[in-house]
């Protein structure tokens, strides 16, 4: 193996400090420069990690005066980037993998969502589905996840999802969801004391893991239960939660939860970050409110395209946006893919404005650097964590090493940002560190229990998928809950003639 490790301390190169230090040595570093407020590329440099943070970013591969006992990991000819930040996911859904490849959002609500699934999952199903899903994300270079944890269907399913998030080793902002689960007679009111119990025991529950506790709530507007919504807002403040998040769709979907509606409960001006997922039909005024309060939207590019959310104005909100995944059982689970899809869809959108006037586009409207920032630093800012998504002194050591030396698809790279955003795939990820600890090493998940986790996950997935296969698909007539009519899109047929068309899913 080309990679080597040695103990510099044993060679007498340093003394002092008994903290755990690792030097990622050599390679091209995509660092962050606070003075320039921009990315800074360092060739053949090194990053010193001490405990959970970045202690030094060096222009030399092997600086002098390293702390004693520093482990040196050779990453020469590789690329070192910050870990990706996913600002919207529902981790519990991993067991649905591939069974909804053709789903639309209306079908999702009626067949895969939190209300429909509530009485069909055990706490063990939630635990293993959440855990396997987080490993999937980590394997793809995602180091921080804002989990809109809509599996809060009982005390045991709630604890199961939080425990899996803690056990995963990833930086999961686990956002407890308040919702009325009619099928189980389990209301938001029943959930308040449970949340309180979890938040009060936060120290014991989270231990020294990278996990955090937040709140998710989807009933701020347009016609809220004022008392319920105010209770949620008050709990967020009482426990100073790490994040509040909401699904904001608006348009014909309703589920508005627009920033101005949330602001009626006085949440946007404080120190708590509030993340508005999708924000497909955000208004110009609402976007200005986000700018003035510095709160963010989460664009889930692939989800919004697959489901048919639309995003008529999201292209203009990119200065106040980060990227997310959403329901990863129906599509990619990694933020690199989101960044690439979003970049190309933004290019398509802005080019079209020129083409619609029968003009010929000159310059390219969006750069790879901007896609990279959305996938990394913007996620940190959305969570009000300037120490996430960047490589700089004092930042959390959440890092990804890309096998830029050996990857056939990256061969010939010069610009490391373009190499990642447009050429790499997650199979090129060599190592992932979270809080300074390796969670993926030499392309393998670091956890001796992972084979058992896979086995238990497959059992749960088989069980859940069997239940779902027996459930008839819904049909749609008349109007959606928002009061707007259903409409049927033109179906694509890639073969001429009749009888093949859409086909069935291979389930
Ligand atoms: C990196 O720097 C070291 C020492 O400064 C040098 O020996 C090595 O050849 C350099 N590597 C590359 C790829 O430039
Ligand atoms: C969650 O973890 C705690 C320990 O932190 C344990 O007491 C509890 O039984 C676990 N609950 C579930 C549902 O896994
Ligand atoms: C639902 O729970 C409440 C108490 O939380 C109880 O008063 C009510 O009878 C229950 N309803 C049903 C249908 O079980
Ligand atoms: C949830 O149910 C309670 C009644 O148990 C009701 O008062 C409340 O308004 C409901 N909340 C929402 C958002 O519908
Ligand atoms: C809430 O926690 C954040 C850190 O997560 C801290 O900066 C802020 O001061 C706290 N706010 C209150 C009101 O305690
Ligand atoms: C997905 O495919 C199934 C059959 O495989 C079909 O019954 C269902 O209506 C399809 N859903 C959508 C949203 O097209
Ligand atoms: Zn969602």
Short mmCIF file of N, CA and C in Angstrom, two decimals, residues 491-502:
data_model
loop_
_atom_site.label_atom_id
_atom_site.label_comp_id
_atom_site.label_asym_id
_atom_site.label_seq_id
_atom_site.Cartn_x
_atom_site.Cartn_y
_atom_site.Cartn_z
N UNK A 491 -47.73 11.13 -20.33
CA UNK A 491 -46.82 10.02 -20.03
C UNK A 491 -45.83 9.85 -21.19
N UNK A 492 -44.61 9.54 -20.84
CA UNK A 492 -43.56 9.37 -21.84
C UNK A 492 -43.59 7.93 -22.35
N UNK A 493 -43.40 7.77 -23.65
CA UNK A 493 -43.24 6.43 -24.21
C UNK A 493 -41.97 6.44 -25.06
N UNK A 494 -41.02 5.63 -24.72
CA UNK A 494 -39.75 5.66 -25.44
C UNK A 494 -39.71 4.65 -26.58
N UNK A 495 -40.81 3.90 -26.75
CA UNK A 495 -40.87 2.98 -27.88
C UNK A 495 -42.13 3.29 -28.68
N UNK A 496 -42.00 3.24 -30.01
CA UNK A 496 -43.20 3.44 -30.84
C UNK A 496 -44.07 2.20 -30.76
N UNK A 497 -45.30 2.37 -31.12
CA UNK A 497 -46.23 1.24 -31.06
C UNK A 497 -46.94 1.23 -29.73
N UNK A 498 -47.72 0.19 -29.50
CA UNK A 498 -48.47 0.18 -28.25
C UNK A 498 -48.13 -1.07 -27.45
N UNK A 499 -48.43 -1.03 -26.16
CA UNK A 499 -48.31 -2.23 -25.34
C UNK A 499 -47.07 -2.26 -24.46
N UNK A 500 -46.11 -1.36 -24.62
CA UNK A 500 -44.95 -1.36 -23.73
C UNK A 500 -45.04 -0.17 -22.78
N UNK A 501 -44.84 1.01 -23.31
CA UNK A 501 -45.05 2.24 -22.55
C UNK A 501 -44.34 2.27 -21.22
N UNK A 502 -45.05 2.74 -20.21
CA UNK A 502 -44.50 2.95 -18.87
C UNK A 502 -43.99 1.66 -18.27
#
